[in-house]
PDB file of C-alpha atoms in Angstrom:
ATOM      1  CA  ASN D 123      15.161  -8.691 -10.248  1.00 62.00           C
ATOM      2  CA  ALA D 124      12.356 -10.417  -8.338  1.00 74.00           C
ATOM      3  CA  GLY D 125      11.645  -7.747  -5.678  1.00 92.00           C
ATOM      4  CA  VAL D 126       8.802  -8.907  -3.407  1.00 95.00           C
ATOM      5  CA  THR D 127       7.395 -12.347  -4.210  1.00 96.00           C
ATOM      6  CA  GLN D 128       4.135 -13.602  -2.762  1.00 97.00           C
ATOM      7  CA  THR D 129       2.751 -17.134  -2.929  1.00 97.00           C
ATOM      8  CA  PRO D 130       0.198 -18.427  -3.581  1.00 97.00           C
ATOM      9  CA  LYS D 131      -1.521 -15.958  -5.914  1.00 95.00           C
ATOM     10  CA  PHE D 132      -4.976 -17.391  -5.232  1.00 96.00           C
ATOM     11  CA  ARG D 133      -6.436 -19.639  -2.565  1.00 96.00           C
ATOM     12  CA  ILE D 134      -9.851 -20.779  -1.421  1.00 96.00           C
ATOM     13  CA  LEU D 135     -10.195 -21.967   2.161  1.00 96.00           C
ATOM     14  CA  LYS D 136     -13.012 -23.461   4.160  1.00 96.00           C
ATOM     15  CA  ILE D 137     -14.043 -21.829   7.422  1.00 97.00           C
ATOM     16  CA  GLY D 138     -11.794 -23.024  10.217  1.00 96.00           C
ATOM     17  CA  GLN D 139      -8.908 -24.109   8.005  1.00 96.00           C
ATOM     18  CA  SER D 140      -5.449 -22.662   8.460  1.00 96.00           C
ATOM     19  CA  MET D 141      -2.853 -21.566   5.976  1.00 96.00           C
ATOM     20  CA  THR D 142       0.338 -19.575   5.586  1.00 97.00           C
ATOM     21  CA  LEU D 143       0.802 -16.836   3.046  1.00 98.00           C
ATOM     22  CA  GLN D 144       4.416 -16.613   1.973  1.00 98.00           C
ATOM     23  CA  CYS D 145       6.374 -13.434   1.279  1.00 98.00           C
ATOM     24  CA  ALA D 146      10.000 -13.189   0.268  1.00 97.00           C
ATOM     25  CA  GLN D 147      12.127 -10.221  -0.785  1.00 96.00           C
ATOM     26  CA  ASP D 148      15.570 -10.250  -2.337  1.00 95.00           C
ATOM     27  CA  MET D 149      16.466  -6.586  -1.752  1.00 92.00           C
ATOM     28  CA  ASN D 150      17.964  -7.098   1.723  1.00 92.00           C
ATOM     29  CA  HIS D 151      15.290  -4.828   3.179  1.00 92.00           C
ATOM     30  CA  ASN D 152      14.980  -4.741   6.949  1.00 91.00           C
ATOM     31  CA  TYR D 153      11.376  -3.568   7.038  1.00 91.00           C
ATOM     32  CA  MET D 154       8.537  -5.812   5.903  1.00 93.00           C
ATOM     33  CA  TYR D 155       4.786  -5.354   6.090  1.00 93.00           C
ATOM     34  CA  TRP D 156       1.546  -7.253   5.576  1.00 96.00           C
ATOM     35  CA  TYR D 157      -1.588  -5.442   4.423  1.00 95.00           C
ATOM     36  CA  ARG D 158      -5.091  -6.489   3.490  1.00 96.00           C
ATOM     37  CA  GLN D 159      -7.162  -4.727   0.866  1.00 94.00           C
ATOM     38  CA  ASP D 160     -10.918  -5.049   0.884  1.00 92.00           C
ATOM     39  CA  PRO D 161     -13.017  -4.073  -2.169  1.00 83.00           C
ATOM     40  CA  GLY D 162     -13.094  -0.326  -2.756  1.00 79.00           C
ATOM     41  CA  MET D 163     -10.777   0.351   0.133  1.00 82.00           C
ATOM     42  CA  GLY D 164      -7.189   1.287   0.694  1.00 84.00           C
ATOM     43  CA  LEU D 165      -4.721  -1.026   2.340  1.00 90.00           C
ATOM     44  CA  LYS D 166      -4.788  -1.678   6.061  1.00 92.00           C
ATOM     45  CA  LEU D 167      -1.713  -2.800   7.981  1.00 91.00           C
ATOM     46  CA  ILE D 168      -1.935  -6.201   9.668  1.00 95.00           C
ATOM     47  CA  TYR D 169       1.598  -6.760  10.993  1.00 95.00           C
ATOM     48  CA  TYR D 170       5.037  -5.399  10.335  1.00 93.00           C
ATOM     49  CA  SER D 171       8.639  -6.256  11.105  1.00 93.00           C
ATOM     50  CA  VAL D 172      11.659  -4.002  11.457  1.00 90.00           C
ATOM     51  CA  GLY D 173      14.154  -6.825  11.217  1.00 91.00           C
ATOM     52  CA  ALA D 174      14.714 -10.537  11.736  1.00 94.00           C
ATOM     53  CA  GLY D 175      13.265 -11.675  15.047  1.00 94.00           C
ATOM     54  CA  ILE D 176      11.152  -8.535  15.541  1.00 93.00           C
ATOM     55  CA  THR D 177       7.455  -8.224  14.720  1.00 95.00           C
ATOM     56  CA  ASP D 178       4.685  -5.899  15.818  1.00 92.00           C
ATOM     57  CA  LYS D 179       0.954  -5.441  15.345  1.00 92.00           C
ATOM     58  CA  GLY D 180      -0.537  -3.058  12.859  1.00 90.00           C
ATOM     59  CA  GLU D 181      -4.067  -1.718  12.634  1.00 88.00           C
ATOM     60  CA  VAL D 182      -5.932  -5.017  12.062  1.00 93.00           C
ATOM     61  CA  PRO D 183      -3.899  -7.905  13.576  1.00 95.00           C
ATOM     62  CA  ASN D 184      -6.711 -10.065  15.017  1.00 95.00           C
ATOM     63  CA  GLY D 185      -6.878 -13.532  13.506  1.00 96.00           C
ATOM     64  CA  TYR D 186      -3.335 -13.424  12.114  1.00 97.00           C
ATOM     65  CA  ASN D 187       0.189 -14.278  13.212  1.00 97.00           C
ATOM     66  CA  VAL D 188       3.579 -13.587  11.720  1.00 97.00           C
ATOM     67  CA  SER D 189       7.178 -14.605  12.183  1.00 96.00           C
ATOM     68  CA  ARG D 190      10.455 -13.214  10.881  1.00 97.00           C
ATOM     69  CA  SER D 191      13.222 -15.769  11.250  1.00 96.00           C
ATOM     70  CA  THR D 192      15.230 -14.384   8.324  1.00 96.00           C
ATOM     71  CA  THR D 193      15.621 -11.002   6.656  1.00 95.00           C
ATOM     72  CA  GLU D 194      14.208 -12.366   3.403  1.00 96.00           C
ATOM     73  CA  ASP D 195      11.001 -14.051   4.567  1.00 97.00           C
ATOM     74  CA  PHE D 196       7.918 -12.767   6.368  1.00 98.00           C
ATOM     75  CA  PRO D 197       5.111 -15.365   6.368  1.00 98.00           C
ATOM     76  CA  LEU D 198       1.570 -14.519   7.485  1.00 98.00           C
ATOM     77  CA  ARG D 199      -0.468 -17.240   9.139  1.00 97.00           C
ATOM     78  CA  LEU D 200      -4.229 -17.602   9.452  1.00 96.00           C
ATOM     79  CA  GLU D 201      -4.999 -20.133  12.173  1.00 91.00           C
ATOM     80  CA  LEU D 202      -8.801 -20.395  11.965  1.00 94.00           C
ATOM     81  CA  ALA D 203     -10.002 -18.888   8.710  1.00 95.00           C
ATOM     82  CA  ALA D 204     -13.181 -16.828   8.907  1.00 96.00           C
ATOM     83  CA  PRO D 205     -15.291 -15.298   6.094  1.00 95.00           C
ATOM     84  CA  SER D 206     -14.253 -11.823   7.286  1.00 95.00           C
ATOM     85  CA  GLN D 207     -10.708 -12.656   6.239  1.00 97.00           C
ATOM     86  CA  THR D 208     -11.693 -12.891   2.584  1.00 96.00           C
ATOM     87  CA  SER D 209      -9.501 -10.215   1.054  1.00 97.00           C
ATOM     88  CA  VAL D 210      -6.458  -9.505  -1.059  1.00 96.00           C
ATOM     89  CA  TYR D 211      -3.274  -9.627   0.968  1.00 97.00           C
ATOM     90  CA  PHE D 212      -0.209  -7.614   0.049  1.00 96.00           C
ATOM     91  CA  CYS D 213       3.288  -7.917   1.387  1.00 96.00           C
ATOM     92  CA  ALA D 214       5.687  -4.983   1.164  1.00 93.00           C
ATOM     93  CA  SER D 215       9.257  -4.189   2.109  1.00 93.00           C
ATOM     94  CA  SER D 216      11.407  -1.103   2.499  1.00 88.00           C
ATOM     95  CA  SER D 217      14.993  -0.338   3.320  1.00 85.00           C
ATOM     96  CA  GLY D 218      14.352   2.236   5.997  1.00 70.00           C
ATOM     97  CA  ALA D 219      11.957   4.151   8.171  1.00 59.00           C
ATOM     98  CA  GLY D 220      12.312   6.869  10.771  1.00 52.00           C
ATOM     99  CA  ASP D 221      14.431   9.743   9.589  1.00 49.00           C
ATOM    100  CA  SER D 222      15.284   7.907   6.382  1.00 55.00           C
ATOM    101  CA  ASN D 223      11.799   6.973   5.256  1.00 61.00           C
ATOM    102  CA  GLN D 224      12.074   4.805   2.195  1.00 73.00           C
ATOM    103  CA  PRO D 225       9.148   3.864  -0.029  1.00 81.00           C
ATOM    104  CA  GLN D 226       7.579   0.484   0.407  1.00 85.00           C
ATOM    105  CA  HIS D 227       7.695  -1.916  -2.531  1.00 89.00           C
ATOM    106  CA  PHE D 228       4.762  -4.280  -2.916  1.00 93.00           C
ATOM    107  CA  GLY D 229       4.246  -7.817  -4.117  1.00 94.00           C
ATOM    108  CA  ASP D 230       1.442  -8.733  -6.519  1.00 93.00           C
ATOM    109  CA  GLY D 231      -0.859  -9.972  -3.793  1.00 95.00           C
ATOM    110  CA  THR D 232      -2.579 -13.158  -2.651  1.00 97.00           C
ATOM    111  CA  ARG D 233      -6.307 -13.361  -3.302  1.00 96.00           C
ATOM    112  CA  LEU D 234      -7.901 -15.334  -0.496  1.00 97.00           C
ATOM    113  CA  SER D 235     -11.520 -16.463  -0.292  1.00 96.00           C
ATOM    114  CA  ILE D 236     -12.967 -18.104   2.799  1.00 96.00           C
ATOM    115  CA  LEU D 237     -16.122 -20.096   2.117  1.00 93.00           C
TER     116      LEU D 237
ATOM    117  CA  GLY K  79      -6.820   6.103  14.008  1.00 59.00           C
ATOM    118  CA  GLN K  80      -5.402   8.383  11.362  1.00 65.00           C
ATOM    119  CA  GLN K  81      -7.338   8.710   8.141  1.00 75.00           C
ATOM    120  CA  LEU K  82      -6.633  10.103   4.740  1.00 88.00           C
ATOM    121  CA  ASN K  83      -9.412  11.644   2.685  1.00 93.00           C
ATOM    122  CA  GLN K  84      -8.725  11.053  -0.981  1.00 95.00           C
ATOM    123  CA  SER K  85     -10.786  12.677  -3.700  1.00 96.00           C
ATOM    124  CA  PRO K  86     -12.326  12.229  -6.067  1.00 96.00           C
ATOM    125  CA  GLN K  87     -13.332   8.607  -5.509  1.00 94.00           C
ATOM    126  CA  SER K  88     -13.583   8.057  -9.235  1.00 94.00           C
ATOM    127  CA  MET K  89     -13.301   9.974 -12.441  1.00 94.00           C
ATOM    128  CA  PHE K  90     -13.601   9.456 -16.133  1.00 92.00           C
ATOM    129  CA  ILE K  91     -10.978  10.725 -18.487  1.00 88.00           C
ATOM    130  CA  GLN K  92     -10.693  11.307 -22.192  1.00 91.00           C
ATOM    131  CA  GLU K  93      -7.358  10.858 -23.798  1.00 92.00           C
ATOM    132  CA  GLY K  94      -5.413  14.095 -23.685  1.00 93.00           C
ATOM    133  CA  GLU K  95      -7.158  15.533 -20.630  1.00 94.00           C
ATOM    134  CA  ASP K  96      -5.317  16.624 -17.512  1.00 95.00           C
ATOM    135  CA  VAL K  97      -6.270  14.895 -14.262  1.00 95.00           C
ATOM    136  CA  SER K  98      -6.007  16.056 -10.656  1.00 96.00           C
ATOM    137  CA  MET K  99      -6.564  14.226  -7.398  1.00 97.00           C
ATOM    138  CA  ASN K 100      -5.681  15.037  -3.822  1.00 96.00           C
ATOM    139  CA  CYS K 101      -5.408  13.742  -0.300  1.00 96.00           C
ATOM    140  CA  THR K 102      -5.976  15.544   2.968  1.00 95.00           C
ATOM    141  CA  SER K 103      -5.465  14.488   6.532  1.00 92.00           C
ATOM    142  CA  SER K 104      -5.947  15.778  10.045  1.00 88.00           C
ATOM    143  CA  SER K 105      -2.507  14.382  10.865  1.00 86.00           C
ATOM    144  CA  ILE K 106       0.914  15.648   9.897  1.00 88.00           C
ATOM    145  CA  PHE K 107       3.012  13.312   7.779  1.00 88.00           C
ATOM    146  CA  ASN K 108       6.716  13.367   7.052  1.00 87.00           C
ATOM    147  CA  THR K 109       6.418  11.572   3.743  1.00 89.00           C
ATOM    148  CA  TRP K 110       3.720  11.425   1.093  1.00 92.00           C
ATOM    149  CA  LEU K 111       3.659   8.652  -1.463  1.00 93.00           C
ATOM    150  CA  TRP K 112       1.554   8.125  -4.560  1.00 95.00           C
ATOM    151  CA  TYR K 113       0.946   4.606  -5.860  1.00 94.00           C
ATOM    152  CA  LYS K 114      -0.883   3.207  -8.872  1.00 95.00           C
ATOM    153  CA  GLN K 115      -2.572  -0.172  -8.798  1.00 94.00           C
ATOM    154  CA  ASP K 116      -3.586  -2.057 -11.938  1.00 93.00           C
ATOM    155  CA  PRO K 117      -6.133  -4.893 -11.746  1.00 87.00           C
ATOM    156  CA  GLY K 118      -4.665  -8.047 -10.256  1.00 85.00           C
ATOM    157  CA  GLU K 119      -1.412  -6.409  -9.270  1.00 88.00           C
ATOM    158  CA  GLY K 120       0.145  -4.771  -6.259  1.00 91.00           C
ATOM    159  CA  PRO K 121       0.557  -1.013  -5.862  1.00 92.00           C
ATOM    160  CA  VAL K 122       3.479   0.447  -7.762  1.00 92.00           C
ATOM    161  CA  LEU K 123       5.220   3.542  -6.457  1.00 91.00           C
ATOM    162  CA  LEU K 124       4.848   6.605  -8.700  1.00 94.00           C
ATOM    163  CA  ILE K 125       6.247   9.491  -6.670  1.00 93.00           C
ATOM    164  CA  ALA K 126       7.675   9.929  -3.181  1.00 91.00           C
ATOM    165  CA  LEU K 127       7.706  13.327  -1.445  1.00 92.00           C
ATOM    166  CA  TYR K 128       9.865  13.978   1.596  1.00 88.00           C
ATOM    167  CA  LYS K 129       9.740  17.712   2.328  1.00 90.00           C
ATOM    168  CA  ALA K 130       6.906  20.159   2.884  1.00 92.00           C
ATOM    169  CA  GLY K 131       6.389  22.234  -0.262  1.00 93.00           C
ATOM    170  CA  GLU K 132       8.300  19.763  -2.424  1.00 93.00           C
ATOM    171  CA  LEU K 133       7.118  19.518  -6.022  1.00 95.00           C
ATOM    172  CA  THR K 134       8.277  16.422  -7.881  1.00 94.00           C
ATOM    173  CA  SER K 135       7.653  15.173 -11.406  1.00 94.00           C
ATOM    174  CA  ASN K 136       7.850  11.745 -12.950  1.00 92.00           C
ATOM    175  CA  GLY K 137       7.181  12.054 -16.663  1.00 94.00           C
ATOM    176  CA  ARG K 138       3.621  13.333 -17.081  1.00 96.00           C
ATOM    177  CA  LEU K 139       2.972  13.017 -13.347  1.00 96.00           C
ATOM    178  CA  THR K 140       3.517  15.835 -10.897  1.00 97.00           C
ATOM    179  CA  ALA K 141       2.925  15.661  -7.168  1.00 97.00           C
ATOM    180  CA  GLN K 142       3.296  18.173  -4.373  1.00 96.00           C
ATOM    181  CA  PHE K 143       3.749  17.856  -0.616  1.00 95.00           C
ATOM    182  CA  GLY K 144       1.524  20.487   0.985  1.00 93.00           C
ATOM    183  CA  THR K 145       3.171  23.151   3.094  1.00 91.00           C
ATOM    184  CA  THR K 146       1.050  22.222   6.118  1.00 91.00           C
ATOM    185  CA  ARG K 147       2.244  18.584   5.738  1.00 90.00           C
ATOM    186  CA  LYS K 148      -1.398  17.535   5.879  1.00 92.00           C
ATOM    187  CA  ASP K 149      -2.118  17.267   2.186  1.00 94.00           C
ATOM    188  CA  SER K 150      -0.769  16.315  -1.207  1.00 97.00           C
ATOM    189  CA  PHE K 151      -1.970  16.372  -4.783  1.00 97.00           C
ATOM    190  CA  LEU K 152      -1.174  14.420  -7.914  1.00 97.00           C
ATOM    191  CA  ASN K 153      -1.589  15.757 -11.434  1.00 97.00           C
ATOM    192  CA  ILE K 154      -1.464  13.737 -14.631  1.00 96.00           C
ATOM    193  CA  SER K 155      -1.035  15.765 -17.785  1.00 96.00           C
ATOM    194  CA  ALA K 156      -2.206  14.739 -21.248  1.00 95.00           C
ATOM    195  CA  SER K 157      -3.690  11.446 -20.066  1.00 93.00           C
ATOM    196  CA  ILE K 158      -3.361   8.300 -22.160  1.00 92.00           C
ATOM    197  CA  PRO K 159      -5.409   5.073 -22.009  1.00 91.00           C
ATOM    198  CA  SER K 160      -2.814   3.234 -19.921  1.00 92.00           C
ATOM    199  CA  ASP K 161      -3.301   5.794 -17.140  1.00 94.00           C
ATOM    200  CA  VAL K 162      -6.502   4.014 -16.109  1.00 94.00           C
ATOM    201  CA  GLY K 163      -6.260   2.282 -12.777  1.00 95.00           C
ATOM    202  CA  ILE K 164      -6.573   3.092  -9.109  1.00 95.00           C
ATOM    203  CA  TYR K 165      -4.332   5.736  -7.603  1.00 96.00           C
ATOM    204  CA  PHE K 166      -3.602   5.687  -3.894  1.00 95.00           C
ATOM    205  CA  CYS K 167      -2.064   8.323  -1.732  1.00 95.00           C
ATOM    206  CA  ALA K 168      -0.258   7.214   1.403  1.00 92.00           C
ATOM    207  CA  GLY K 169       1.120   9.187   4.281  1.00 90.00           C
ATOM    208  CA  GLN K 170       4.080   7.938   6.245  1.00 83.00           C
ATOM    209  CA  LEU K 171       5.082   8.913   9.731  1.00 72.00           C
ATOM    210  CA  SER K 172       8.602   8.747  11.006  1.00 59.00           C
ATOM    211  CA  ASP K 173       8.107   8.998  14.730  1.00 57.00           C
ATOM    212  CA  GLY K 174       9.562   6.291  16.931  1.00 50.00           C
ATOM    213  CA  GLY K 175       6.327   4.386  17.364  1.00 52.00           C
ATOM    214  CA  SER K 176       5.148   4.090  13.786  1.00 54.00           C
ATOM    215  CA  GLN K 177       8.207   2.469  12.182  1.00 59.00           C
ATOM    216  CA  GLY K 178       7.389   4.026   8.839  1.00 62.00           C
ATOM    217  CA  ASN K 179       3.894   2.594   8.677  1.00 74.00           C
ATOM    218  CA  LEU K 180       1.775   3.833   5.802  1.00 82.00           C
ATOM    219  CA  ILE K 181      -1.736   5.207   6.094  1.00 88.00           C
ATOM    220  CA  PHE K 182      -3.566   4.783   2.789  1.00 91.00           C
ATOM    221  CA  GLY K 183      -6.345   6.748   1.192  1.00 93.00           C
ATOM    222  CA  LYS K 184      -9.250   4.793  -0.299  1.00 92.00           C
ATOM    223  CA  GLY K 185      -8.079   5.428  -3.835  1.00 94.00           C
ATOM    224  CA  THR K 186      -9.137   7.338  -6.930  1.00 96.00           C
ATOM    225  CA  LYS K 187     -10.332   5.131  -9.756  1.00 95.00           C
ATOM    226  CA  LEU K 188      -9.519   6.448 -13.207  1.00 95.00           C
ATOM    227  CA  SER K 189     -11.614   5.123 -16.068  1.00 92.00           C
ATOM    228  CA  VAL K 190     -11.930   5.986 -19.736  1.00 82.00           C
ATOM    229  CA  LYS K 191     -14.996   7.978 -20.752  1.00 80.00           C
ATOM    230  CA  PRO K 192     -17.418   5.822 -22.701  1.00 70.00           C
TER     231      PRO K 192
END
Protein backbone atom coordinates (compact mmCIF):
# COMPACT_ATOMS: atom_id res chain seq x y z
CA ASN A 1 0.00 0.00 0.00
CA ALA A 2 2.15 2.86 -1.32
CA GLY A 3 -0.06 5.83 -0.32
CA VAL A 4 1.63 9.10 -1.37
CA THR A 5 4.96 8.69 -3.15
CA GLN A 6 7.34 11.58 -3.71
CA THR A 7 10.44 11.62 -5.89
CA PRO A 8 13.24 12.48 -5.66
CA LYS A 9 13.96 12.30 -1.93
CA PHE A 10 16.90 14.70 -2.16
CA ARG A 11 18.11 17.17 -4.76
CA ILE A 12 20.65 19.95 -5.01
CA LEU A 13 20.08 22.62 -7.63
CA LYS A 14 22.06 25.60 -8.81
CA ILE A 15 20.43 29.03 -8.82
CA GLY A 16 18.40 29.47 -11.98
CA GLN A 17 17.98 25.78 -12.74
CA SER A 18 14.55 24.23 -13.08
CA MET A 19 13.17 20.95 -11.88
CA THR A 20 9.96 19.05 -11.27
CA LEU A 21 9.10 17.40 -8.00
CA GLN A 22 6.92 14.36 -8.57
CA CYS A 23 3.99 13.24 -6.43
CA ALA A 24 1.77 10.25 -7.02
CA GLN A 25 -1.00 8.71 -4.92
CA ASP A 26 -2.70 5.38 -5.38
CA MET A 27 -5.72 5.98 -3.13
CA ASN A 28 -7.92 7.55 -5.83
CA HIS A 29 -8.02 10.78 -3.84
CA ASN A 30 -9.45 13.82 -5.57
CA TYR A 31 -7.69 16.39 -3.41
CA MET A 32 -3.93 16.88 -3.57
CA TYR A 33 -1.69 19.47 -1.97
CA TRP A 34 1.88 20.74 -2.04
CA TYR A 35 3.46 22.21 1.09
CA ARG A 36 6.89 23.50 2.00
CA GLN A 37 8.39 23.18 5.45
CA ASP A 38 11.16 25.50 6.53
CA PRO A 39 13.33 24.72 9.60
CA GLY A 40 11.42 25.07 12.86
CA MET A 41 8.21 25.92 11.09
CA GLY A 42 4.94 24.27 10.26
CA LEU A 43 3.91 23.50 6.73
CA LYS A 44 2.77 26.20 4.35
CA LEU A 45 0.50 25.49 1.40
CA ILE A 46 1.94 26.21 -2.05
CA TYR A 47 -0.73 24.88 -4.42
CA TYR A 48 -3.63 22.49 -4.25
CA SER A 49 -5.93 20.63 -6.60
CA VAL A 50 -9.49 19.45 -6.09
CA GLY A 51 -9.45 17.13 -9.08
CA ALA A 52 -7.87 16.43 -12.45
CA GLY A 53 -7.60 19.60 -14.50
CA ILE A 54 -8.20 21.93 -11.54
CA THR A 55 -5.48 23.70 -9.56
CA ASP A 56 -5.40 26.73 -7.30
CA LYS A 57 -2.90 28.81 -5.37
CA GLY A 58 -2.22 28.36 -1.70
CA GLU A 59 -0.48 30.68 0.72
CA VAL A 60 2.99 30.76 -0.90
CA PRO A 61 2.65 30.05 -4.66
CA ASN A 62 5.25 32.47 -6.08
CA GLY A 63 8.04 30.74 -7.97
CA TYR A 64 6.12 27.49 -8.45
CA ASN A 65 3.73 25.93 -10.93
CA VAL A 66 1.61 22.81 -10.85
CA SER A 67 -0.47 20.69 -13.17
CA ARG A 68 -3.00 17.93 -12.59
CA SER A 69 -3.56 15.96 -15.77
CA THR A 70 -4.53 12.77 -13.92
CA THR A 71 -6.09 11.95 -10.56
CA GLU A 72 -2.94 10.12 -9.47
CA ASP A 73 -0.22 12.68 -10.23
CA PHE A 74 0.39 16.23 -9.04
CA PRO A 75 3.86 17.47 -10.07
CA LEU A 76 5.33 20.71 -8.71
CA ARG A 77 7.64 22.69 -10.95
CA LEU A 78 10.32 25.22 -10.05
CA GLU A 79 11.19 27.24 -13.14
CA LEU A 80 14.06 29.43 -11.88
CA ALA A 81 15.37 28.04 -8.62
CA ALA A 82 16.27 30.60 -5.96
CA PRO A 83 18.01 30.12 -2.58
CA SER A 84 14.75 31.05 -0.84
CA GLN A 85 13.23 27.87 -2.23
CA THR A 86 15.59 25.70 -0.20
CA SER A 87 13.15 23.70 1.89
CA VAL A 88 11.52 20.34 2.43
CA TYR A 89 8.54 19.84 0.17
CA PHE A 90 5.63 17.62 1.11
CA CYS A 91 2.83 16.37 -1.05
CA ALA A 92 -0.45 15.27 0.50
CA SER A 93 -3.78 13.90 -0.63
CA SER A 94 -7.25 13.45 0.82
CA SER A 95 -10.52 11.97 -0.28
CA GLY A 96 -12.72 14.90 0.60
CA ALA A 97 -13.11 18.42 1.86
CA GLY A 98 -16.05 20.69 2.54
CA ASP A 99 -18.70 19.04 4.64
CA SER A 100 -16.86 15.73 4.52
CA ASN A 101 -13.43 16.89 5.61
CA GLN A 102 -11.05 13.98 5.36
CA PRO A 103 -7.54 13.97 6.80
CA GLN A 104 -4.66 14.61 4.49
CA HIS A 105 -2.09 11.85 4.06
CA PHE A 106 1.49 12.93 3.45
CA GLY A 107 4.43 11.65 1.48
CA ASP A 108 7.92 11.42 2.98
CA GLY A 109 9.09 14.67 1.45
CA THR A 110 11.67 15.98 -1.01
CA ARG A 111 14.63 17.79 0.49
CA LEU A 112 15.71 20.51 -1.91
CA SER A 113 18.79 22.71 -1.60
CA ILE A 114 19.45 25.62 -3.94
CA LEU A 115 23.08 26.69 -4.03
CA GLY B 1 -3.76 35.00 7.14
CA GLN B 2 -4.96 32.58 9.76
CA GLN B 3 -2.46 31.44 12.35
CA LEU B 4 -2.33 28.72 14.92
CA ASN B 5 -0.45 29.23 18.16
CA GLN B 6 0.97 25.93 19.31
CA SER B 7 2.58 25.51 22.70
CA PRO B 8 4.90 24.61 24.11
CA GLN B 9 7.49 24.94 21.34
CA SER B 10 9.56 22.19 22.89
CA MET B 11 9.59 19.98 25.92
CA PHE B 12 11.66 17.29 27.50
CA ILE B 13 10.09 14.13 28.75
CA GLN B 14 11.12 11.28 30.99
CA GLU B 15 9.76 7.89 30.26
CA GLY B 16 6.46 7.40 32.04
CA GLU B 17 5.53 11.08 32.24
CA ASP B 18 2.31 12.48 30.85
CA VAL B 19 2.61 15.17 28.19
CA SER B 20 0.23 17.95 27.17
CA MET B 21 0.31 20.38 24.29
CA ASN B 22 -2.28 22.68 22.79
CA CYS B 23 -3.19 24.89 19.89
CA THR B 24 -5.24 28.06 19.84
CA SER B 25 -6.47 30.21 17.02
CA SER B 26 -8.38 33.41 16.42
CA SER B 27 -10.28 31.58 13.68
CA ILE B 28 -12.98 28.96 13.94
CA PHE B 29 -12.16 25.58 12.44
CA ASN B 30 -14.44 22.71 11.52
CA THR B 31 -11.78 20.06 11.90
CA TRP B 32 -8.72 19.73 14.10
CA LEU B 33 -5.97 17.30 13.25
CA TRP B 34 -2.90 16.19 15.16
CA TYR B 35 0.14 14.89 13.28
CA LYS B 36 3.50 13.50 14.37
CA GLN B 37 6.62 13.95 12.28
CA ASP B 38 9.75 11.85 12.76
CA PRO B 39 13.09 13.03 11.35
CA GLY B 40 13.31 12.60 7.60
CA GLU B 41 9.68 11.62 7.22
CA GLY B 42 6.38 13.23 6.42
CA PRO B 43 3.71 14.02 9.01
CA VAL B 44 1.64 11.04 10.08
CA LEU B 45 -1.93 11.54 11.22
CA LEU B 46 -2.53 10.70 14.89
CA ILE B 47 -6.05 11.93 15.62
CA ALA B 48 -8.76 13.74 13.68
CA LEU B 49 -11.52 15.70 15.45
CA TYR B 50 -14.67 16.75 13.65
CA LYS B 51 -17.09 18.13 16.25
CA ALA B 52 -16.81 20.82 18.90
CA GLY B 53 -16.35 19.19 22.30
CA GLU B 54 -15.30 15.87 20.78
CA LEU B 55 -12.82 13.87 22.84
CA THR B 56 -11.02 11.12 20.94
CA SER B 57 -8.37 8.62 21.98
CA ASN B 58 -5.83 6.65 20.00
CA GLY B 59 -3.99 4.34 22.37
CA ARG B 60 -2.11 6.52 24.86
CA LEU B 61 -3.05 9.67 22.95
CA THR B 62 -6.11 11.73 23.72
CA ALA B 63 -7.18 14.87 21.90
CA GLN B 64 -10.09 17.24 22.32
CA PHE B 65 -11.80 19.71 20.00
CA GLY B 66 -12.49 22.84 22.04
CA THR B 67 -16.08 23.92 22.47
CA THR B 68 -15.34 27.34 20.97
CA ARG B 69 -13.87 25.58 17.88
CA LYS B 70 -10.80 27.77 18.29
CA ASP B 71 -8.58 25.39 20.21
CA SER B 72 -7.53 21.80 20.71
CA PHE B 73 -5.22 19.89 23.00
CA LEU B 74 -3.30 16.64 22.77
CA ASN B 75 -2.32 14.53 25.76
CA ILE B 76 0.13 11.64 25.75
CA SER B 77 -0.03 9.41 28.79
CA ALA B 78 2.84 7.34 30.16
CA SER B 79 5.31 8.50 27.51
CA ILE B 80 7.81 6.09 25.99
CA PRO B 81 11.06 6.85 24.12
CA SER B 82 9.47 6.42 20.69
CA ASP B 83 7.13 9.33 21.46
CA VAL B 84 9.95 11.76 20.68
CA GLY B 85 9.40 13.77 17.55
CA ILE B 86 7.59 16.88 16.43
CA TYR B 87 3.85 17.13 16.94
CA PHE B 88 1.81 19.45 14.75
CA CYS B 89 -1.71 20.63 15.17
CA ALA B 90 -3.63 21.63 12.07
CA GLY B 91 -6.95 23.32 11.66
CA GLN B 92 -9.09 22.68 8.62
CA LEU B 93 -11.82 24.86 7.26
CA SER B 94 -14.69 23.58 5.22
CA ASP B 95 -16.07 26.73 3.70
CA GLY B 96 -16.41 26.93 -0.06
CA GLY B 97 -13.24 28.91 -0.61
CA SER B 98 -10.74 26.91 1.40
CA GLN B 99 -11.22 23.45 -0.15
CA GLY B 100 -10.16 21.77 3.06
CA ASN B 101 -6.84 23.56 3.27
CA LEU B 102 -4.89 22.98 6.45
CA ILE B 103 -3.40 25.68 8.64
CA PHE B 104 -0.50 24.27 10.64
CA GLY B 105 0.94 25.21 13.98
CA LYS B 106 4.72 25.52 14.25
CA GLY B 107 5.03 22.26 16.12
CA THR B 108 5.94 20.98 19.57
CA LYS B 109 9.26 19.17 19.70
CA LEU B 110 9.38 16.32 22.20
CA SER B 111 12.81 15.23 23.36
CA VAL B 112 14.07 12.84 26.01
CA LYS B 113 15.44 14.41 29.18
CA PRO B 114 19.20 14.04 29.35
